[in-house]
mmCIF file of C-alpha atoms in Angstrom:
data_model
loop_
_atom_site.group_PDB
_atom_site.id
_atom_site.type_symbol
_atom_site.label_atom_id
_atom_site.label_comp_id
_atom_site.label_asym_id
_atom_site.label_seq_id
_atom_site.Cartn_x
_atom_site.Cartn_y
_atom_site.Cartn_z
ATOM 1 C CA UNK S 706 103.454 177.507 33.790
ATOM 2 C CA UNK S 707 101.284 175.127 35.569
ATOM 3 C CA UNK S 708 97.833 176.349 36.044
ATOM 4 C CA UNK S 709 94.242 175.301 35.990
ATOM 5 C CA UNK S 710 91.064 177.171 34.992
ATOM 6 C CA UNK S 711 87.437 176.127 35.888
ATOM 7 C CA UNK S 712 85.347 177.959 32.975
ATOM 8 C CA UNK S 713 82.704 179.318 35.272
ATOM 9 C CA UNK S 714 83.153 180.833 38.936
ATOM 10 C CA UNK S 715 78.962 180.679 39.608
ATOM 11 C CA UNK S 716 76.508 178.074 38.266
ATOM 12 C CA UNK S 717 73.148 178.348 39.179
ATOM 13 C CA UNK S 718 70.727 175.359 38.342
ATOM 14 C CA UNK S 719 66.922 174.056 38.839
ATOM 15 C CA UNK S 720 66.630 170.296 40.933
ATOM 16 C CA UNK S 721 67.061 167.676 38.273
ATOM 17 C CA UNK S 722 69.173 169.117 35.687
ATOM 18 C CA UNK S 723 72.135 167.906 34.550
ATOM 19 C CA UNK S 724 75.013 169.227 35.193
ATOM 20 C CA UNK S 725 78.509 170.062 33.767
ATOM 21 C CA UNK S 726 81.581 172.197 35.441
ATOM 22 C CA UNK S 727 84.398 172.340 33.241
ATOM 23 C CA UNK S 728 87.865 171.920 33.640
ATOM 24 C CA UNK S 729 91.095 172.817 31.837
ATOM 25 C CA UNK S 730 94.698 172.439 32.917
ATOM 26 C CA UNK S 731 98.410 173.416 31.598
ATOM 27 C CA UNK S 732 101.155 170.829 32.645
ATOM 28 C CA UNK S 733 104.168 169.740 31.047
ATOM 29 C CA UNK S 734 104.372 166.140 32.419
ATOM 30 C CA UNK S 735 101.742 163.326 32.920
ATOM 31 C CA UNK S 736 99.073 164.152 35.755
ATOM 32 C CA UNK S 737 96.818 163.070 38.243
ATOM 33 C CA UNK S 738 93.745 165.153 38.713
ATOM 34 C CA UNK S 739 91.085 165.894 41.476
ATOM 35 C CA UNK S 740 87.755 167.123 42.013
ATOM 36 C CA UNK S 741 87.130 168.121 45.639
ATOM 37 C CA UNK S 742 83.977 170.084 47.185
ATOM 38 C CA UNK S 743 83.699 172.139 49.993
ATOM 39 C CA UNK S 744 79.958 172.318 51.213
ATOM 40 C CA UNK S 745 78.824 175.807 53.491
ATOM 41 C CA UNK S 746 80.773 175.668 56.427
ATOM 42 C CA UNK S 747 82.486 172.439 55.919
ATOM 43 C CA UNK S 748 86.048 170.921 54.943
ATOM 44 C CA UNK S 749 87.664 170.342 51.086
ATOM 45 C CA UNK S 750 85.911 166.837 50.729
ATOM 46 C CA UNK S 751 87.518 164.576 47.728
ATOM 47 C CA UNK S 752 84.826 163.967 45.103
ATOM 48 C CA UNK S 753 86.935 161.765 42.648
ATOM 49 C CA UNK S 754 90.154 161.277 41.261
ATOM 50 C CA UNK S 755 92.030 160.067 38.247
ATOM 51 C CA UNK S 756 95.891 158.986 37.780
ATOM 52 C CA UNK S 757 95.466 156.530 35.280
ATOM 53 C CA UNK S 758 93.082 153.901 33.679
ATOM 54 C CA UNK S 759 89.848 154.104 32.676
ATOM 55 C CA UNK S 760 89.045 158.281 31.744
ATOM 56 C CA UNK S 761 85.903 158.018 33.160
ATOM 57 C CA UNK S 762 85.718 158.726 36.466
ATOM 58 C CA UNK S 763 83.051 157.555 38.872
ATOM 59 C CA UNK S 764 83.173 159.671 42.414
ATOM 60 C CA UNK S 765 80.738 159.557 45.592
ATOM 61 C CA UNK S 766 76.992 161.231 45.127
ATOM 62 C CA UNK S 767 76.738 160.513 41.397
ATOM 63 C CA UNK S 768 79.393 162.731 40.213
ATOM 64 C CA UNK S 769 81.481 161.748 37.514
ATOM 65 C CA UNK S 770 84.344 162.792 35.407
ATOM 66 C CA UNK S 771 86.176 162.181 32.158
ATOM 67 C CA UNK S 772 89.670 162.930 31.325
ATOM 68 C CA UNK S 773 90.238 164.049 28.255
ATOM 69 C CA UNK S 774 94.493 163.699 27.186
ATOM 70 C CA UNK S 775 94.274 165.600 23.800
ATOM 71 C CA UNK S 776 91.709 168.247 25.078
ATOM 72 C CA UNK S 777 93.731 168.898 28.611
ATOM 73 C CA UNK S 778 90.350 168.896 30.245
ATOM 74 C CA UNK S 779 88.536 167.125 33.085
ATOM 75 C CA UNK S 780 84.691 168.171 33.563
ATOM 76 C CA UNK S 781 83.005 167.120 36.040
ATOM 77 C CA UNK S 782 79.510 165.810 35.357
ATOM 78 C CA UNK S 783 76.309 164.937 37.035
ATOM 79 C CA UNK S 784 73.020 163.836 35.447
ATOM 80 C CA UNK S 785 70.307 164.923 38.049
ATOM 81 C CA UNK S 786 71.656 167.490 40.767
ATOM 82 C CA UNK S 787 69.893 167.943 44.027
ATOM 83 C CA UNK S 788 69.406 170.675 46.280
ATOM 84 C CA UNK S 789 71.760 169.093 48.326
ATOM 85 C CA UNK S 790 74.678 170.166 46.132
ATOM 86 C CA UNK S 791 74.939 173.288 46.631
ATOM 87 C CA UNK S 792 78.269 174.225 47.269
ATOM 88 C CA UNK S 793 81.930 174.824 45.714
ATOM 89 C CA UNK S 794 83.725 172.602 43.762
ATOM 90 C CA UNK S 795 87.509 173.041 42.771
ATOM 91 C CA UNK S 796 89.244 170.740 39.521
ATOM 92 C CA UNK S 797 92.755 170.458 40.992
ATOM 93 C CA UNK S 798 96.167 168.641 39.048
ATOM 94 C CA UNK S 799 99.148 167.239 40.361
ATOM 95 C CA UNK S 800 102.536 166.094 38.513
ATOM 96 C CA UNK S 801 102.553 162.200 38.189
ATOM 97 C CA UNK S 802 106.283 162.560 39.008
ATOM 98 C CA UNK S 803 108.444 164.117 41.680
ATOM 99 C CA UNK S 804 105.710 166.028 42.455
ATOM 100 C CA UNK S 805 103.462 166.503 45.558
ATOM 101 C CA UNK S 806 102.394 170.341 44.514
ATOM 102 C CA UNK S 807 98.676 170.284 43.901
ATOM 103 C CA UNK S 808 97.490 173.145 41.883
ATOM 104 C CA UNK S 809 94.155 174.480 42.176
ATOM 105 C CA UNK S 810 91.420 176.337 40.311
ATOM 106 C CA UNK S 811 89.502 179.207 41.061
ATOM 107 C CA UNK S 812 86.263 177.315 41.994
ATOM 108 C CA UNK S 813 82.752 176.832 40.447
ATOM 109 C CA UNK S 814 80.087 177.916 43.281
ATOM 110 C CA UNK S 815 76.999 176.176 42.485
ATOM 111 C CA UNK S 816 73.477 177.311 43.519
ATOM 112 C CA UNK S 817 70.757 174.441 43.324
ATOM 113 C CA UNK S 818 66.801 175.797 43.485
ATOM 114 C CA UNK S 819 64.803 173.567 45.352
ATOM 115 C CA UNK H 62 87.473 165.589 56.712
ATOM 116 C CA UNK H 63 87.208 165.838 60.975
ATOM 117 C CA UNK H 64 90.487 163.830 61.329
ATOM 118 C CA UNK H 65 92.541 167.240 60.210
ATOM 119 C CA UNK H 66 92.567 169.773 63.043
ATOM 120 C CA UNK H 67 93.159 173.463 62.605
ATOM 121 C CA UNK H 68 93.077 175.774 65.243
ATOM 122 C CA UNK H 69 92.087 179.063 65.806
ATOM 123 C CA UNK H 70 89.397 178.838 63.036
ATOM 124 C CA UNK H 71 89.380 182.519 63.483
ATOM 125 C CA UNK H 72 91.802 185.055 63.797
ATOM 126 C CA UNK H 73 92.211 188.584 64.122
ATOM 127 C CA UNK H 74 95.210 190.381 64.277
ATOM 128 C CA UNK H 75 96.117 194.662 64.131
ATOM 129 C CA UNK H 76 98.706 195.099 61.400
ATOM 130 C CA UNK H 77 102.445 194.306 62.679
ATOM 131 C CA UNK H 78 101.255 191.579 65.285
ATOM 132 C CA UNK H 79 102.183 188.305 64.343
ATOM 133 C CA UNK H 80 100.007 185.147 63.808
ATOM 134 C CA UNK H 81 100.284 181.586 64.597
ATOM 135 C CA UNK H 82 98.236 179.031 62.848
ATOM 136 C CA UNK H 83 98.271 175.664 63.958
ATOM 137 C CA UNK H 84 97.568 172.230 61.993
ATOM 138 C CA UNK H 85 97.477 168.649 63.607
ATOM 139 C CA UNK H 86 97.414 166.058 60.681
ATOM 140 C CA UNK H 87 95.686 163.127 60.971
ATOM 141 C CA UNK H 88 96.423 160.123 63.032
ATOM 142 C CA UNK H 89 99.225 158.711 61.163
ATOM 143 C CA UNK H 90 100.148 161.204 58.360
ATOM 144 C CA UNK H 91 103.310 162.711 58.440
ATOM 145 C CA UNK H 92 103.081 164.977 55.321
ATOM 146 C CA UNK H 93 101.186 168.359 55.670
ATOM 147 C CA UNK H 94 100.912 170.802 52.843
ATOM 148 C CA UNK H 95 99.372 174.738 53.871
ATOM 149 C CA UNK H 96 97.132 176.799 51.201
ATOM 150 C CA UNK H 97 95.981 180.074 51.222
ATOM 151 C CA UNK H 98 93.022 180.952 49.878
ATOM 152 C CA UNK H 99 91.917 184.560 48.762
ATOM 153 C CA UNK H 100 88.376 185.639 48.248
ATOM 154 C CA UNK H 101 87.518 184.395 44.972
ATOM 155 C CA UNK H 102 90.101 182.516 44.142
ATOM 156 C CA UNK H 103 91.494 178.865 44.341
ATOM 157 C CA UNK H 104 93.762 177.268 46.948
ATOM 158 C CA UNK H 105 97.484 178.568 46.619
ATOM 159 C CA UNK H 106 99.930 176.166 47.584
ATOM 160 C CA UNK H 107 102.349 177.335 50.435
ATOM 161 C CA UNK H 108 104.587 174.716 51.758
ATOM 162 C CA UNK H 109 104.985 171.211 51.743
ATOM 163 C CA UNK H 110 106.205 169.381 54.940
ATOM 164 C CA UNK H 111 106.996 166.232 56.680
ATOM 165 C CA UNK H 112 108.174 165.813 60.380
ATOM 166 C CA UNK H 113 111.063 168.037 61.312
ATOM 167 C CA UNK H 114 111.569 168.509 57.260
ATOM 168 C CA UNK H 115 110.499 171.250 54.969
ATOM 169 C CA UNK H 116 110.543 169.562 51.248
ATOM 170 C CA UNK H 117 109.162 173.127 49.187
ATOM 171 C CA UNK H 118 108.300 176.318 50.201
ATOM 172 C CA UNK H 119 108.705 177.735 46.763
ATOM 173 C CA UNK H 120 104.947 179.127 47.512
ATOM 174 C CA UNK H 121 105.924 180.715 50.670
ATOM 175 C CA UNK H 122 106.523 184.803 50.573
ATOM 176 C CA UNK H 123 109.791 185.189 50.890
ATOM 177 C CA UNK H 124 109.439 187.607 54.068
ATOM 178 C CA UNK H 125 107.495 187.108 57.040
ATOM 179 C CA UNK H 126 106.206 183.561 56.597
ATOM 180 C CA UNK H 127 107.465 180.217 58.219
ATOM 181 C CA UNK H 128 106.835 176.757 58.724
ATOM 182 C CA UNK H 129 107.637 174.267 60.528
ATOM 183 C CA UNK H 130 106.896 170.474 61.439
ATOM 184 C CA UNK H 131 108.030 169.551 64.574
ATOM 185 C CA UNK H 132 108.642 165.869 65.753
ATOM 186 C CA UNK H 133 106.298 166.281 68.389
ATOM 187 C CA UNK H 134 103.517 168.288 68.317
ATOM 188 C CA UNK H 135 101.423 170.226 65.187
ATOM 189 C CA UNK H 136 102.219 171.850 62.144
ATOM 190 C CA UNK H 137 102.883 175.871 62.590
ATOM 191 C CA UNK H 138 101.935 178.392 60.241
ATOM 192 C CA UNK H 139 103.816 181.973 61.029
ATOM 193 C CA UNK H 140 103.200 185.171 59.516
ATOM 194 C CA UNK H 141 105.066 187.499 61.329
ATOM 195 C CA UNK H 142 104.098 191.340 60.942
ATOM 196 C CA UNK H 143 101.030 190.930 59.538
ATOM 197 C CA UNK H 144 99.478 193.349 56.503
ATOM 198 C CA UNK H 145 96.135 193.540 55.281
ATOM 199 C CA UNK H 146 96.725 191.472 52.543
ATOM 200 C CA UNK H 147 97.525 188.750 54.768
ATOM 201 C CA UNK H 148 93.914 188.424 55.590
ATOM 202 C CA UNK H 149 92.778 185.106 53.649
ATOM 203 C CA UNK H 150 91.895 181.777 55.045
ATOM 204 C CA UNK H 151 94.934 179.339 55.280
ATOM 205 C CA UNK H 152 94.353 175.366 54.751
ATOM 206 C CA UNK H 153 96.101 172.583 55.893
ATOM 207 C CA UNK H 154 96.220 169.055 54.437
ATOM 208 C CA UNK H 155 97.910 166.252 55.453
ATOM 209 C CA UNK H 156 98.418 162.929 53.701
ATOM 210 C CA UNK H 157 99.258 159.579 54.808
ATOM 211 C CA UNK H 158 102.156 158.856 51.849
ATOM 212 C CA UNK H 159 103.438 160.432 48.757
ATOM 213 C CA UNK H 160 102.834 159.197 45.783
ATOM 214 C CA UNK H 161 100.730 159.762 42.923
ATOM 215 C CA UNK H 162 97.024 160.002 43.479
ATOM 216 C CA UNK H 163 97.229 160.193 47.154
ATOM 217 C CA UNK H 164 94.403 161.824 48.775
ATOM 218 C CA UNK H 165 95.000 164.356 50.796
ATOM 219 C CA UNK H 166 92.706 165.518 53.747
ATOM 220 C CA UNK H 167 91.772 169.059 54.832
ATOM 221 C CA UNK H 168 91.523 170.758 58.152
ATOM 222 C CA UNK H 169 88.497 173.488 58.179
ATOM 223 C CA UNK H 170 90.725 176.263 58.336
ATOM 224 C CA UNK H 171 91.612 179.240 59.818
ATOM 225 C CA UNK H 172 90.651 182.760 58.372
ATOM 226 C CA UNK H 173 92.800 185.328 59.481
ATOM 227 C CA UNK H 174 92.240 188.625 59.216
ATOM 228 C CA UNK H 175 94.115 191.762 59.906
ATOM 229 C CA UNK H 176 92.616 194.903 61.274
#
């Protein structure tokens, strides 16, 4: 079955660290795969995306990401986090074929202390 | 993203009312997908539309729910009879085309919830 798990549903972390939110996913079929972010009372917002290419990812704010094939996995990375990203962040995959059925994980919230 | 509208953004119903959600896609897209999401959990895929068209409702209860996409007008999300489990928020997304990697755009939501 298609599914996708996010390793850990709260992250807390002090300004400046680096971060890490990982990312695993069960398809049978090539993918394309998402990071979106939904801020406190905001919208989903797209954060990156990858459906072929380079692995590495580069997305808006300084987030990155890094598709792994032969580990199913896609963390998401960022070297220096800010206060300012606080909020939820969901890994999601979609089929590379016939597809349009985007399935989501549970979310990572993320606490940043100023 | 602001271009995705979603109206009410809140909702409260007594158990056996029914609800209407409503989703205008942005300017231009004529696919619109609808998630559900439960506290704690992820976005649950629903239904997949375009105008006048639904493509796959295979995550649609089988009871209760509808969808539809009119040629005119917005997206509408129906949940008729309404439990308490039906309380969640409910996304919508639209997208421009299709294909692999396309981006789709969410509305804020609506969170329903049943009395």
């Amino acid at each position: 079955a298609q599914s996708v798990s996010q390793h850990n549903h709260h992250v807390i972390l002090s300004e400046a660290a680096s971060l890490e939110l990982g990312c695993n996913y069960s398809y049978g079929g090539t993918v394309n795969l998402f990071w979106y972010v939904q801020y406190p009372g905001q919208h989903l917002q797209l954060l990156l995306k990858y459906f072929s290419g380079d692995p590495l990812v580069k997305g808006i704010k300084g987030f990155e990401a890094e598709f792994i094939k032969s580990k199913f996995s896609f963390n998401l990375r960022k070297p220096s986090v800010q206060w300012s990203d606080t909020a939820e962040y969901f890994c999601a995959v979609r089929g590379n074929t016939g597809g349009f059925k985007t399935i989501f994980g549970a979310g990572t919230r993320l606490f940043v202390k100023a | 993203n602001a271009g995705v509208m979603q109206n009410p953004r809140h909702l409260v119903r007594r158990r056996g009312q029914e609800a209407r959600l409503r989703c205008s896609p942005m300017k231009g897209h004529s696919h619109v997908y609808w998630y559900r999401q439960l506290p704690e959990e992820g976005l649950k895929f629903m239904v997949y539309l375009q105008k006048e068209n639904i493509i796959d409702e295979s995550g649609m209860p089988k009871e209760r729910f509808s969808a539809e996409f009119p040629k005119e007008g917005p997206s509408i999300l129906r949940i008729q009879q309404v439990v308490r489990g039906d309380s969640a928020a409910y996304f919508c997304a639209s997208s421009s085309e299709q294909g692999p990697g396309d981006e789709q755009f969410f509305g804020p939501g609506t969170r329903l919830t049943v009395l």
